[in-house]
XYZ file of N, CA, C and O in Angstrom:
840
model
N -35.700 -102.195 -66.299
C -34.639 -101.882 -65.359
C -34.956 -102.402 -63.960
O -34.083 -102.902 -63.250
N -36.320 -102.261 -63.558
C -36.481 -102.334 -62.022
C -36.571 -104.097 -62.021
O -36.836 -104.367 -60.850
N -36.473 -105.334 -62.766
C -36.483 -106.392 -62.433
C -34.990 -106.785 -63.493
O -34.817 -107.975 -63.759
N -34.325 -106.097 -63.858
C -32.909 -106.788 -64.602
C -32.126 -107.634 -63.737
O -31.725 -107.603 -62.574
N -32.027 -108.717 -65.144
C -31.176 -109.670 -64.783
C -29.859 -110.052 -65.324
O -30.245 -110.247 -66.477
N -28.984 -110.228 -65.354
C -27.303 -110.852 -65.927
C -27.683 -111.914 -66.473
O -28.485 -112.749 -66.056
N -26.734 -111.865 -68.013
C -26.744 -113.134 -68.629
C -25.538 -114.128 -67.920
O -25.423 -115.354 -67.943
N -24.760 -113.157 -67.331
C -23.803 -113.970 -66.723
C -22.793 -113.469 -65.720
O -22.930 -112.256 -65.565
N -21.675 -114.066 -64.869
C -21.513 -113.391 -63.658
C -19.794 -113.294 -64.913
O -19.591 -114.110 -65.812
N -18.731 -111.957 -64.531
C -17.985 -111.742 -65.327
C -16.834 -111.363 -64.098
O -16.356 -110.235 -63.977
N -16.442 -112.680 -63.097
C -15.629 -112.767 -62.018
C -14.124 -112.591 -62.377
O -13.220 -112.638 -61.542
N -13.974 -112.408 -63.560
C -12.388 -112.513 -63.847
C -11.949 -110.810 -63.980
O -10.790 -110.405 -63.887
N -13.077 -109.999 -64.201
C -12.807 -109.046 -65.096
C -12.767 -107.725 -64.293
O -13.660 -107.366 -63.526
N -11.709 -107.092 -64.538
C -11.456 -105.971 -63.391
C -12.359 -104.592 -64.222
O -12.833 -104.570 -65.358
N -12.356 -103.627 -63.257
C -12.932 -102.789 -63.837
C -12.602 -101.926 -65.262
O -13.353 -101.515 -66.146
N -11.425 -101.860 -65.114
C -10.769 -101.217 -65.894
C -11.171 -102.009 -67.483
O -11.629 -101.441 -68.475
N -10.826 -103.502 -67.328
C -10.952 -104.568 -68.497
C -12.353 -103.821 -69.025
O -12.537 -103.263 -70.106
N -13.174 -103.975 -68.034
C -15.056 -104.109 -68.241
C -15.092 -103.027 -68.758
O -15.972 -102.955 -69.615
N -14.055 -101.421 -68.504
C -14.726 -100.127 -68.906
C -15.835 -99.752 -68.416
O -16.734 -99.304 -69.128
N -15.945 -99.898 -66.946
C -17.331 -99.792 -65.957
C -16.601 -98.047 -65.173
O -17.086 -96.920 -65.072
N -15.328 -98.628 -64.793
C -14.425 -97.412 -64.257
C -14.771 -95.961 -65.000
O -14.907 -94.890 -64.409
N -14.876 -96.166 -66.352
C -14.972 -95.172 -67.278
C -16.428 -95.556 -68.338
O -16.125 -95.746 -69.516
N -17.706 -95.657 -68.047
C -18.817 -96.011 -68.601
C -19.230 -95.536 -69.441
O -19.568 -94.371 -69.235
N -19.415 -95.976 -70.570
C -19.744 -95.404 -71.728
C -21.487 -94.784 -71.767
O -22.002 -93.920 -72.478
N -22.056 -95.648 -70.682
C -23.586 -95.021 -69.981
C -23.535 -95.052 -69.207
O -22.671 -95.778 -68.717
N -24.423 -94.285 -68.352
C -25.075 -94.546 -67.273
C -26.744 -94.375 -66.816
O -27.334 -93.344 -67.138
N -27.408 -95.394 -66.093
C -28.756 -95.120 -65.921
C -29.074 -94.964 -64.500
O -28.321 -95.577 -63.744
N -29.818 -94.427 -64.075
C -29.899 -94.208 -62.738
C -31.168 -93.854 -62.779
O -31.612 -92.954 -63.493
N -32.135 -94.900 -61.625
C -33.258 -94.586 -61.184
C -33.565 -94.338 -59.789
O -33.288 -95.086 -58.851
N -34.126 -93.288 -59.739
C -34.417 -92.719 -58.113
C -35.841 -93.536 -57.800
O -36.677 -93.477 -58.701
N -36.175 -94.264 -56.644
C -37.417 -94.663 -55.905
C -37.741 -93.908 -54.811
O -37.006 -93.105 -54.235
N -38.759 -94.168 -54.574
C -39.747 -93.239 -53.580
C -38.654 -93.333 -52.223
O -38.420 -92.211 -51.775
N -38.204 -94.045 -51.756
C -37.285 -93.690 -50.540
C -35.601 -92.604 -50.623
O -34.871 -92.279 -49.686
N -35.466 -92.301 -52.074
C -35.024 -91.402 -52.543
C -33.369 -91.891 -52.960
O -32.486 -91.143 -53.381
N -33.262 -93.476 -52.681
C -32.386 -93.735 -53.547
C -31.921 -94.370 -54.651
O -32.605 -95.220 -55.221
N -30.745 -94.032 -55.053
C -30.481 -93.528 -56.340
C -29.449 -95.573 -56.989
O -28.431 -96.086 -56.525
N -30.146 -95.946 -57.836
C -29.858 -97.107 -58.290
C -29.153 -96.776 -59.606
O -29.681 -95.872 -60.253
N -28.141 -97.298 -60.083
C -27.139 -96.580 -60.846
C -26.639 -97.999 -61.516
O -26.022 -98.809 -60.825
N -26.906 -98.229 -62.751
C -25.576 -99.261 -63.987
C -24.891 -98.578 -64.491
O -25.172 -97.490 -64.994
N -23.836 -99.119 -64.441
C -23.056 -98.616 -65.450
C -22.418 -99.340 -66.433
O -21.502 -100.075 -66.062
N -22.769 -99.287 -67.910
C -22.634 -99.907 -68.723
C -21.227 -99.686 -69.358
O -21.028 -98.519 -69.697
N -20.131 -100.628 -69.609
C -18.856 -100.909 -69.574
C -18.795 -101.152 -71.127
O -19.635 -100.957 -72.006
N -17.631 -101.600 -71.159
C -17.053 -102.319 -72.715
C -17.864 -103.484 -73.333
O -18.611 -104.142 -72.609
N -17.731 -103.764 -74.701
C -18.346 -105.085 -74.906
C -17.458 -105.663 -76.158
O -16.599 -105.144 -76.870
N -18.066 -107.014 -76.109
C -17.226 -107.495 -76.655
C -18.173 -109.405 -77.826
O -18.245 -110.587 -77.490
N -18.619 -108.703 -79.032
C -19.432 -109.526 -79.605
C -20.774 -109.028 -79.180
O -20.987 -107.850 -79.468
N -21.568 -109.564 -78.660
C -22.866 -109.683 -78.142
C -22.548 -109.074 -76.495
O -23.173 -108.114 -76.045
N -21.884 -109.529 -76.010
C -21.679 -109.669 -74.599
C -21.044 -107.922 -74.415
O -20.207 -107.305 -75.075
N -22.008 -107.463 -73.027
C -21.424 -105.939 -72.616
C -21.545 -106.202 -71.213
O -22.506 -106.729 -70.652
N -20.158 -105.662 -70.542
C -19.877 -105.572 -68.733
C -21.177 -104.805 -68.621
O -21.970 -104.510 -69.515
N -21.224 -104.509 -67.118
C -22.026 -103.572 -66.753
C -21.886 -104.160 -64.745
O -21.959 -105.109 -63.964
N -21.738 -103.255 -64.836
C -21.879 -103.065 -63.037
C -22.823 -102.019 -62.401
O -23.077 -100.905 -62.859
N -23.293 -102.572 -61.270
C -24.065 -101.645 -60.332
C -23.192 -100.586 -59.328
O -22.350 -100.914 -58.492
N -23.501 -99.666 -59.556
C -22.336 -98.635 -58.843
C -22.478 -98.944 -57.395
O -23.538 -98.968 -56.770
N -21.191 -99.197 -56.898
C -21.730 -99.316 -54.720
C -21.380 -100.867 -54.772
O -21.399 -101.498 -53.715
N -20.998 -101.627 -56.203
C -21.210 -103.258 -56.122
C -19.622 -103.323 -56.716
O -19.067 -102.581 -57.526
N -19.226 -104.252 -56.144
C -17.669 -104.846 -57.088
C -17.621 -105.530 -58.324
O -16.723 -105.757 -59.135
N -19.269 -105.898 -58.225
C -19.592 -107.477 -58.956
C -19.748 -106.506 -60.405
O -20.143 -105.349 -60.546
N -19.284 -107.465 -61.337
C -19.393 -107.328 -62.881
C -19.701 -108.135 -63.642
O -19.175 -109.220 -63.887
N -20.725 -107.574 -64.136
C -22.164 -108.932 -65.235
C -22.011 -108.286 -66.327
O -21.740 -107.147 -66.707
N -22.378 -109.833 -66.957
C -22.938 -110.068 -68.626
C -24.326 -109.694 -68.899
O -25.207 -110.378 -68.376
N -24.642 -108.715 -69.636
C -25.559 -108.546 -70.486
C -25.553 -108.806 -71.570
O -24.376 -108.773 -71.932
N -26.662 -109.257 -72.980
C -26.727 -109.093 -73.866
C -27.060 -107.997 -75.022
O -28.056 -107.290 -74.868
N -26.439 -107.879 -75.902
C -26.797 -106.519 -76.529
C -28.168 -106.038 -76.365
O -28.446 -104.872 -76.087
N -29.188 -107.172 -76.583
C -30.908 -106.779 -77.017
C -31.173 -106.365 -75.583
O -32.087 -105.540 -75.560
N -30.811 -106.578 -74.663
C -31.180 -105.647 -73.439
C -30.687 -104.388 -73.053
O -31.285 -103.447 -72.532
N -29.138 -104.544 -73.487
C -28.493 -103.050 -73.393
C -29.543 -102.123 -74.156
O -29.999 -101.081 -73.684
N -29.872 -102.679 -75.460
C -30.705 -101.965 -76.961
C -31.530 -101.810 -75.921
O -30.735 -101.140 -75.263
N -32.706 -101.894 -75.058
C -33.851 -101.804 -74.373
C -33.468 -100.669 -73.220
O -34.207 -99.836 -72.696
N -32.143 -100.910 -73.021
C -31.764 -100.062 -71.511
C -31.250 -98.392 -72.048
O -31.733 -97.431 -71.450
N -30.674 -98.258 -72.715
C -29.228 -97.473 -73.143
C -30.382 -96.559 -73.933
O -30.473 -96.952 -75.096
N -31.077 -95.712 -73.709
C -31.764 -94.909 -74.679
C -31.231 -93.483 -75.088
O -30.869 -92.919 -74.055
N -31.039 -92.663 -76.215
C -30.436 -91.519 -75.815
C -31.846 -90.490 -75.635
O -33.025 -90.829 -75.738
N -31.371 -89.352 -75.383
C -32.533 -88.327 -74.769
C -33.209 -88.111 -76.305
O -34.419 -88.326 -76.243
N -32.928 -87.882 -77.157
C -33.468 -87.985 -78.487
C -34.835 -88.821 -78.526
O -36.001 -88.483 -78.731
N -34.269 -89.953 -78.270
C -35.488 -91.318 -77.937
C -36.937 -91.008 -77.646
O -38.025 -91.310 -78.136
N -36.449 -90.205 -76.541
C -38.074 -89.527 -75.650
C -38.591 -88.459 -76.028
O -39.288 -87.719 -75.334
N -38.269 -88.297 -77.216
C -38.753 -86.568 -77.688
C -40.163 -87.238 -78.288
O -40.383 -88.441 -78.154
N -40.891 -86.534 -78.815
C -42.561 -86.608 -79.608
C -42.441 -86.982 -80.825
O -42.335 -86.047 -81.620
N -42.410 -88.388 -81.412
C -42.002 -88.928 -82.650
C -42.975 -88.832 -84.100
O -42.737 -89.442 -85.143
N -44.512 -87.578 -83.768
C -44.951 -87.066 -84.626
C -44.581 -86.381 -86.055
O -44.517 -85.156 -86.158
N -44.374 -87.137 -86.999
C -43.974 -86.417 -88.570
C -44.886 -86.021 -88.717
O -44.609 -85.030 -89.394
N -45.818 -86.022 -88.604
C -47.096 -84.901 -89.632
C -48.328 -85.046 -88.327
O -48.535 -85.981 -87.553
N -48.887 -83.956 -88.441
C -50.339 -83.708 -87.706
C -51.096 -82.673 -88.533
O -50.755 -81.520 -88.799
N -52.283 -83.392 -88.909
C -53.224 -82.147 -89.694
C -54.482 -82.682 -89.713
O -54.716 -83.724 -89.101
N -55.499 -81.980 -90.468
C -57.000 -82.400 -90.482
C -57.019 -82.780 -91.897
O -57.071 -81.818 -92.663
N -56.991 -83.878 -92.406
C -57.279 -84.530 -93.455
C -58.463 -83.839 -94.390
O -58.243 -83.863 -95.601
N -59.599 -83.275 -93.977
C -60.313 -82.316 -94.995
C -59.246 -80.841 -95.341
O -59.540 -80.085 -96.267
N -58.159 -80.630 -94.559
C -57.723 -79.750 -94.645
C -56.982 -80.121 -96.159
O -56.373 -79.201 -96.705
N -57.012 -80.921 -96.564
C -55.719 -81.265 -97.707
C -56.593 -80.567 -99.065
O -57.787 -80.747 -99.302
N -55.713 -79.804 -99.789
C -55.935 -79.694 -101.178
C -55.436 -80.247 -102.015
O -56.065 -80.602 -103.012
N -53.593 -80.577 -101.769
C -53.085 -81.182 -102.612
C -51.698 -82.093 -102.337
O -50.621 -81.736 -101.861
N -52.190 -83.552 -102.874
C -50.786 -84.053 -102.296
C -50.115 -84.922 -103.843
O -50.839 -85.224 -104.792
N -48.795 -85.165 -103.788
C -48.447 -85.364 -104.717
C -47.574 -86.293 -104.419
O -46.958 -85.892 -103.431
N -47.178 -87.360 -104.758
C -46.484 -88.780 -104.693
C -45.743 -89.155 -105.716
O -46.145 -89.429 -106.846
N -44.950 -89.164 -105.426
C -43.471 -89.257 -106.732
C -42.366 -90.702 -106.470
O -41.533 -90.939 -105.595
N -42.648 -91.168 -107.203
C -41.990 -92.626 -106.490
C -40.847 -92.766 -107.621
O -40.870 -93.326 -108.717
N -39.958 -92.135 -107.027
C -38.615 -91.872 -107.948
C -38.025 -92.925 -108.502
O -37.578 -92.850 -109.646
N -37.941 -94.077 -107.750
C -37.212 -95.145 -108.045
C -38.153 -95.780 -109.378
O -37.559 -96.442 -110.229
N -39.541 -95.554 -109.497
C -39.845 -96.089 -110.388
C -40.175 -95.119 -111.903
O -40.626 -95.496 -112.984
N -39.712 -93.670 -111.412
C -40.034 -92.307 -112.088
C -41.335 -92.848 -112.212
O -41.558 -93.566 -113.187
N -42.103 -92.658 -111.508
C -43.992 -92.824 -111.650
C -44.446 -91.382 -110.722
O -43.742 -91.069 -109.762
N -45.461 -90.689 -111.029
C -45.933 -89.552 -109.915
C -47.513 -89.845 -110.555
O -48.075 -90.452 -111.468
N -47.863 -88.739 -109.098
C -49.572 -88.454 -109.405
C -49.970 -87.337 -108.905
O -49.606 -87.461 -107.735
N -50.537 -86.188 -108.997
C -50.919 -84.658 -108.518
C -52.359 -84.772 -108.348
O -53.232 -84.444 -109.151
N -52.539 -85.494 -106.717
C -54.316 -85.611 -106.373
C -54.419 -84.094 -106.182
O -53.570 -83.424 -105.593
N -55.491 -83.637 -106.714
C -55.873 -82.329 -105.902
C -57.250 -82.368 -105.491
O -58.034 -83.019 -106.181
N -57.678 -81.737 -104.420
C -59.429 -81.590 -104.740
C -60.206 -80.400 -104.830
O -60.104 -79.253 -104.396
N -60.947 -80.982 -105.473
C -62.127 -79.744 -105.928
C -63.285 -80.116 -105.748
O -63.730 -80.923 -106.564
N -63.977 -79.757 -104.867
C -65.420 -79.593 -104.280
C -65.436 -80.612 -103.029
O -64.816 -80.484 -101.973
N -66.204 -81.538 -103.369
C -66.351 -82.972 -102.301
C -65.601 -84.159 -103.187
O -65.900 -85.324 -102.926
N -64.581 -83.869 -104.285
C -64.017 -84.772 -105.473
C -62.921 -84.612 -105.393
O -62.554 -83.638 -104.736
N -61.807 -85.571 -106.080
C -60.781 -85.729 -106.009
C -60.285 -85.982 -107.515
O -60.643 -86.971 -108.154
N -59.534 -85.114 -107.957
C -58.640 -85.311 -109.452
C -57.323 -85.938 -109.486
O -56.614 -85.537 -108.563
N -56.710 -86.883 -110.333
C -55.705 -87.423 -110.463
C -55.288 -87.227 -111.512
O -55.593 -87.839 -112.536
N -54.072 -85.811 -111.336
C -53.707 -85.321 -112.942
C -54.435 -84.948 -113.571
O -54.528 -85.485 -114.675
N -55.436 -83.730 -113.201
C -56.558 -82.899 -113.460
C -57.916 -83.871 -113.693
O -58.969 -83.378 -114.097
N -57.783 -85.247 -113.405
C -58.637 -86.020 -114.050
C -59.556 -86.658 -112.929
O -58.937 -86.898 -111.892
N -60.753 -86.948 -112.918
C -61.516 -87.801 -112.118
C -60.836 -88.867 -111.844
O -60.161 -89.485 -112.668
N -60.994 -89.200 -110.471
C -60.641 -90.051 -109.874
C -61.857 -91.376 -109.962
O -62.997 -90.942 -109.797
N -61.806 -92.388 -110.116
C -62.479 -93.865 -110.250
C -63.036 -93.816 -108.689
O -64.187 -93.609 -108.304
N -61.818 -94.079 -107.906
C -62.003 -94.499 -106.891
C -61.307 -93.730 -105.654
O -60.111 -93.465 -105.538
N -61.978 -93.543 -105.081
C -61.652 -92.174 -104.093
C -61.433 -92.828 -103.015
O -61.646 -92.031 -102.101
N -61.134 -93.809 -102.598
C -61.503 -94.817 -101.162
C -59.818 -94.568 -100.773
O -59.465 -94.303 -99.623
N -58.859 -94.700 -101.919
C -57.257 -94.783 -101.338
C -56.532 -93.599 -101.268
O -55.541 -93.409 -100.563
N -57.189 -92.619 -102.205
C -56.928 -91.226 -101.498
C -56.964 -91.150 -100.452
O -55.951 -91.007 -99.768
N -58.441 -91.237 -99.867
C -58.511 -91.003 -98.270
C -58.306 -91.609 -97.585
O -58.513 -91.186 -96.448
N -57.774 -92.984 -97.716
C -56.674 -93.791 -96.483
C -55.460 -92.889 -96.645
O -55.026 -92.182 -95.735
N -55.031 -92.951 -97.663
C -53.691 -92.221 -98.112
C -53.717 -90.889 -97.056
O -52.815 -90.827 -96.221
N -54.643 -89.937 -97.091
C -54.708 -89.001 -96.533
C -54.650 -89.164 -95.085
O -53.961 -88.473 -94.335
N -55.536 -90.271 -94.685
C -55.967 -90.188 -93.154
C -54.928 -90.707 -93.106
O -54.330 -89.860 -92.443
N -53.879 -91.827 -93.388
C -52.437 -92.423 -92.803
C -51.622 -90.604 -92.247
O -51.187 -90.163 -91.183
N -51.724 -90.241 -93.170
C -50.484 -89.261 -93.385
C -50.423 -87.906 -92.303
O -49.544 -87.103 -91.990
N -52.084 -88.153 -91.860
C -52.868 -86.775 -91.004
C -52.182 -87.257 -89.912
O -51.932 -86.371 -89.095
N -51.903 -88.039 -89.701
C -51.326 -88.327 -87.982
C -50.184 -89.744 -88.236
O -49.979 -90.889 -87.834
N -49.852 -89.089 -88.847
C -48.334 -90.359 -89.338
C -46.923 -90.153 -87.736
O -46.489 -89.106 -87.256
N -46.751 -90.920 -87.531
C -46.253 -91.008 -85.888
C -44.637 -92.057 -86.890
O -44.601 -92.642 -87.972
N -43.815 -91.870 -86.039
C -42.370 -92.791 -86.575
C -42.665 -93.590 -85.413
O -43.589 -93.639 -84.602
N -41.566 -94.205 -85.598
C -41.113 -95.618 -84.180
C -40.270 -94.630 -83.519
O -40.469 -94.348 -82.337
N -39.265 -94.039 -84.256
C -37.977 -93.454 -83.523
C -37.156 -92.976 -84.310
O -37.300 -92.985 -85.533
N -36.174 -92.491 -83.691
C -35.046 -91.652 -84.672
C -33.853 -92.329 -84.918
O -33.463 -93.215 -84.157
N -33.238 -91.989 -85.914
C -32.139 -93.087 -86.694
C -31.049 -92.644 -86.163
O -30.977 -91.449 -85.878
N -30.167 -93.358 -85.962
C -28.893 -92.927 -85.728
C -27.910 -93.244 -86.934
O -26.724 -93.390 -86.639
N -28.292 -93.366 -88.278
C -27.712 -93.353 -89.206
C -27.719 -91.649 -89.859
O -28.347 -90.729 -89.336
N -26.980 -91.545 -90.935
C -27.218 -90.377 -91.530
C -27.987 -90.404 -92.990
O -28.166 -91.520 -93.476
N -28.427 -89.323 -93.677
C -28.999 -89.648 -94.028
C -28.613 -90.155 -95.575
O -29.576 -90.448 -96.284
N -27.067 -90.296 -96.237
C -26.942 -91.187 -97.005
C -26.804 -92.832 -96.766
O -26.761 -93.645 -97.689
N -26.741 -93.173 -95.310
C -27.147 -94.608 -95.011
C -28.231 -95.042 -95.095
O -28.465 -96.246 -95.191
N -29.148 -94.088 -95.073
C -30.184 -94.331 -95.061
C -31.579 -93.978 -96.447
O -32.807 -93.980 -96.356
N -30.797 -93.755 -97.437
C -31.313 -93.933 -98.917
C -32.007 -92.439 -98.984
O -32.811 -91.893 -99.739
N -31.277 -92.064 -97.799
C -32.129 -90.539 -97.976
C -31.918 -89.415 -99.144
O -32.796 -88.690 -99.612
N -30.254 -89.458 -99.568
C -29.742 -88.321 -100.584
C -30.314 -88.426 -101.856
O -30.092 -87.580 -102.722
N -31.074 -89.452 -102.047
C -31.232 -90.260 -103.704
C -32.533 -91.160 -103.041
O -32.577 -92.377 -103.219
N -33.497 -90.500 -102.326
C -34.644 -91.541 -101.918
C -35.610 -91.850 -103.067
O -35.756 -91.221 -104.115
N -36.267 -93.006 -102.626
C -37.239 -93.854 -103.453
C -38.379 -93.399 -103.653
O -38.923 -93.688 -104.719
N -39.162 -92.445 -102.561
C -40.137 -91.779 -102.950
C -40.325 -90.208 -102.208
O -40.024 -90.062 -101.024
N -40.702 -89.394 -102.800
C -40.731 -87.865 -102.192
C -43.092 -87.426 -102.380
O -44.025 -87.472 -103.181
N -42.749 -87.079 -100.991
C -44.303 -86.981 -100.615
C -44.738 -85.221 -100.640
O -44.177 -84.554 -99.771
N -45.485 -84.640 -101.379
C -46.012 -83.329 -100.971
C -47.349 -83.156 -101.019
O -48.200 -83.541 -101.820
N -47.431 -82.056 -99.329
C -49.158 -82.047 -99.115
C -48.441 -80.881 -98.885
O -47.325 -80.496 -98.535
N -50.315 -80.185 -99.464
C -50.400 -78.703 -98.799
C -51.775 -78.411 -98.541
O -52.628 -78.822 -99.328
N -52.033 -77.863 -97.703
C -53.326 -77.537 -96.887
C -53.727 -76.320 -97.336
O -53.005 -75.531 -97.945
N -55.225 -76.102 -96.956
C -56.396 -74.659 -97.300
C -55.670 -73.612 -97.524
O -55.747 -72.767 -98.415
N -54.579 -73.790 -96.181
C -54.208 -72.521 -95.356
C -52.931 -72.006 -95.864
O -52.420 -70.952 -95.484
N -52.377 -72.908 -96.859
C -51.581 -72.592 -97.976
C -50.015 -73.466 -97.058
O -49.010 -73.428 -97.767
N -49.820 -74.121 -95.763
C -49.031 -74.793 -95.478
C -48.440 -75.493 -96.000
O -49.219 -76.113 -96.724
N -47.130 -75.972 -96.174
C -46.977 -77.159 -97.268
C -45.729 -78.243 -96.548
O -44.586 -77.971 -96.177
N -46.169 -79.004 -96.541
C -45.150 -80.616 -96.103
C -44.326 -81.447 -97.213
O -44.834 -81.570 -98.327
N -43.241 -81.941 -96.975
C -41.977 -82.567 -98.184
C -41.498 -83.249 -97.624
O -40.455 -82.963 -97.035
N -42.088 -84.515 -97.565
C -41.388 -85.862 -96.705
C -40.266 -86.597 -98.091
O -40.632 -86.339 -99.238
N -39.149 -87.346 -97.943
C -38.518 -88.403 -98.310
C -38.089 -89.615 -98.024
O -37.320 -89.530 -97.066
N -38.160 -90.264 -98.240
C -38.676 -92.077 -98.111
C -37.285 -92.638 -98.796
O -37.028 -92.569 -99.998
N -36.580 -93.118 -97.939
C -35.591 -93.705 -98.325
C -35.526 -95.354 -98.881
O -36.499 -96.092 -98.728
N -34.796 -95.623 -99.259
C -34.396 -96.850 -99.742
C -33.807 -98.040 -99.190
O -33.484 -99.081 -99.762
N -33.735 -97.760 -98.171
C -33.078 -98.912 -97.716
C -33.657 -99.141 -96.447
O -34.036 -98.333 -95.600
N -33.665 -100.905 -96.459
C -34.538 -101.133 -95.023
C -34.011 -102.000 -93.741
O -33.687 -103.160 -93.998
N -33.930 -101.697 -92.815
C -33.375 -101.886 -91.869
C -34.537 -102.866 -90.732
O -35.559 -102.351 -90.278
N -34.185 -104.078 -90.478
C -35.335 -104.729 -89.561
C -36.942 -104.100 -89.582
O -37.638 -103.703 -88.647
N -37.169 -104.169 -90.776
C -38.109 -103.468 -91.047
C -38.778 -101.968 -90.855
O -39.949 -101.587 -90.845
N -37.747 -101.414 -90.736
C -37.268 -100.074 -90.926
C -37.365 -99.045 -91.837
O -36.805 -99.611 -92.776
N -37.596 -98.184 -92.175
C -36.889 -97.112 -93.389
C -37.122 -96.127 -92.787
O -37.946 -95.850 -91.916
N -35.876 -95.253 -93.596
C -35.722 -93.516 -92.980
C -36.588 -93.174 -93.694
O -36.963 -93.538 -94.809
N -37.050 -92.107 -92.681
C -37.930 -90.915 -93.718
C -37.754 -89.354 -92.784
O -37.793 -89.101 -91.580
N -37.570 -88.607 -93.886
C -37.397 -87.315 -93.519
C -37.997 -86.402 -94.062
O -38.304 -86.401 -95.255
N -38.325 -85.201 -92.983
C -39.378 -84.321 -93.434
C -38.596 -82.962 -93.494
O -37.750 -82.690 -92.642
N -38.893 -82.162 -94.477
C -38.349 -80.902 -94.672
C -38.689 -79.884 -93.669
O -39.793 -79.402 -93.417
N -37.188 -79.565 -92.976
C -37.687 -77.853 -92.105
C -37.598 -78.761 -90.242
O -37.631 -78.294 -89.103
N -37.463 -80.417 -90.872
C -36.905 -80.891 -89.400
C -35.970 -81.438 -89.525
O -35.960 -82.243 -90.456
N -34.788 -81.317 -88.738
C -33.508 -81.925 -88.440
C -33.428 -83.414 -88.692
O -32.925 -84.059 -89.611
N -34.141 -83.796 -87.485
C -34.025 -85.592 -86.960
C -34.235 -86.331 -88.145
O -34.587 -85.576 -89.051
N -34.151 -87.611 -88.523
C -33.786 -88.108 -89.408
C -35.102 -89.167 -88.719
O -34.632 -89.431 -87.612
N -36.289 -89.792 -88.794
C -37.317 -90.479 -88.564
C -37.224 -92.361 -88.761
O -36.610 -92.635 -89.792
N -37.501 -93.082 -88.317
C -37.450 -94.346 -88.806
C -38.867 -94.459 -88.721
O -39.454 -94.028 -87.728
N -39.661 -95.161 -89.956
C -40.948 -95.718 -89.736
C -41.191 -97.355 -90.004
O -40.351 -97.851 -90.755
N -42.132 -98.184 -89.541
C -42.170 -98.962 -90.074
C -43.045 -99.405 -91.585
O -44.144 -99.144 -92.074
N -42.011 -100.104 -91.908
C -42.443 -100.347 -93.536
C -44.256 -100.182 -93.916
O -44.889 -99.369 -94.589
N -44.613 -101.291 -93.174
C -46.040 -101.254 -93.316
C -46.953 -99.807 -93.144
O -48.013 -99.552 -93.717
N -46.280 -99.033 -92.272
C -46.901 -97.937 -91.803
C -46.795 -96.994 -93.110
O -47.756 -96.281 -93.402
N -45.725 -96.994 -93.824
C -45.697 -96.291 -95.457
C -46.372 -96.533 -96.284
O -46.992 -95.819 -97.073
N -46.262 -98.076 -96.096
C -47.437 -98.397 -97.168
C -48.661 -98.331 -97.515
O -49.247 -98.745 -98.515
N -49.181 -97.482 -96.127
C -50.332 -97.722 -96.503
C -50.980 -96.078 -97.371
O -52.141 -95.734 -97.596
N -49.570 -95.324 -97.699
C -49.717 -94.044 -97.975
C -49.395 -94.168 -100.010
O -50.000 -93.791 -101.014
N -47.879 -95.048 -99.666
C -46.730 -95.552 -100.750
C -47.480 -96.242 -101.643
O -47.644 -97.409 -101.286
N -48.102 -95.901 -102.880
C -49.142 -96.798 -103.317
C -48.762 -96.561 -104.954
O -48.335 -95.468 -105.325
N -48.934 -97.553 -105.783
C -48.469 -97.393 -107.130
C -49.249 -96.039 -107.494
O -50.332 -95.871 -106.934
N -48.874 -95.236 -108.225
C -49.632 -93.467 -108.541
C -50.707 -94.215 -109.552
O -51.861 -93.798 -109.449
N -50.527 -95.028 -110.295
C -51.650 -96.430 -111.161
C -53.354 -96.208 -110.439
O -54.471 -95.908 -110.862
N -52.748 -96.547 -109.186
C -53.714 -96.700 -108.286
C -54.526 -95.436 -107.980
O -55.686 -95.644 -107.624
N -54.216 -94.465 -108.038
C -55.045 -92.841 -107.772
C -55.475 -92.457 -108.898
O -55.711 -91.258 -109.050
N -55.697 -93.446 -110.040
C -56.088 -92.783 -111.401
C -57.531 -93.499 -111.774
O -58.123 -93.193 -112.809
């Protein structure tokens, strides 16, 4: 905001045209001399959105990918933490990858890990699996709902439960968006976007935990 620039000068266009008169946003930053710098973001049309500086006549072109950078809603700035826990805390997590009807029920017992009451081979992707999930963070929140977002009928459903008898129910949707997917956690509202890679490193054939 504090160095924005116009893709273009929009001299023909009255306020009313631009929808600056009536702004569908507004941003306003206060500086240390205590005044108040104000856009107001107007109509658009393709790629291209008015936007005027309040106190100014003048009316500029922006491009969407900057509006996308400018225009945040208060949602945006909230704490984008899905899960926080202590990874020794886990007794049992369970991975169900619906789309392929495949599951696996890690549990542990002692300093060991069972896959479907059974010894585990290799214990190394459990505990990435685990440590991803102990402090799993989103990008941001979706503004889709959650049948746009493969949520009603998702691809994979995640359950952990801790010592302390706590228990977590994430869903992993299906569909991916600029490298995107929803995921939603039970007992919270917001609807989560993570990035793909960041699932994967949890999302693992159930093959693999055996």
């Amino acid at each position: 905001l504090y160095s924005l620039s116009a893709h273009a000068f929009a001299d023909s266009m009255t306020a009313q045209k631009a929808g600056v008169d009536q702004p569908t946003a507004t941003i306003t930053a206060v500086t240390k001399d205590g005044k108040e710098h104000t856009l107001l973001v107007g109509n658009t049309e393709g790629d291209d959105h008015w936007v005027q500086r309040k106190g100014s006549p003048q009316i500029f072109v922006l491009k969407k990918h900057t509006i996308d950078n400018l225009v945040r809603r208060p949602l945006d700035f909230r704490d984008k933490t899905v899960l926080s826990f202590k990874g020794d805390d886990v007794v049992s997590l369970r991975l169900d990858n619906r789309k392929e009807k495949a599951a696996v029920t890690l549990t542990r017992k002692g300093d060991n890990w069972l896959g479907d009451g059974k010894k585990v081979k290799d214990e190394t992707k459990i505990k990435e699996a685990v440590e991803a999930l102990s402090s799993l963070n989103a990008e941001g929140f979706s503004w889709d709902n959650s049948k746009a977002l493969g949520l009603n009928d998702p691809d994979w459903v995640v359950e952990i439960q801790l010592k302390d008898r706590t228990s977590y129910k994430l869903s992993v949707g299906g569909v991916e968006k600029d490298g995107m997917v929803g995921l939603a956690r039970v007992g919270v509202a917001e609807l989560f976007l993570a990035r793909k890679y960041t699932l994967e490193r949890f999302l693992l054939d159930p093959k693999n935990f055996k």
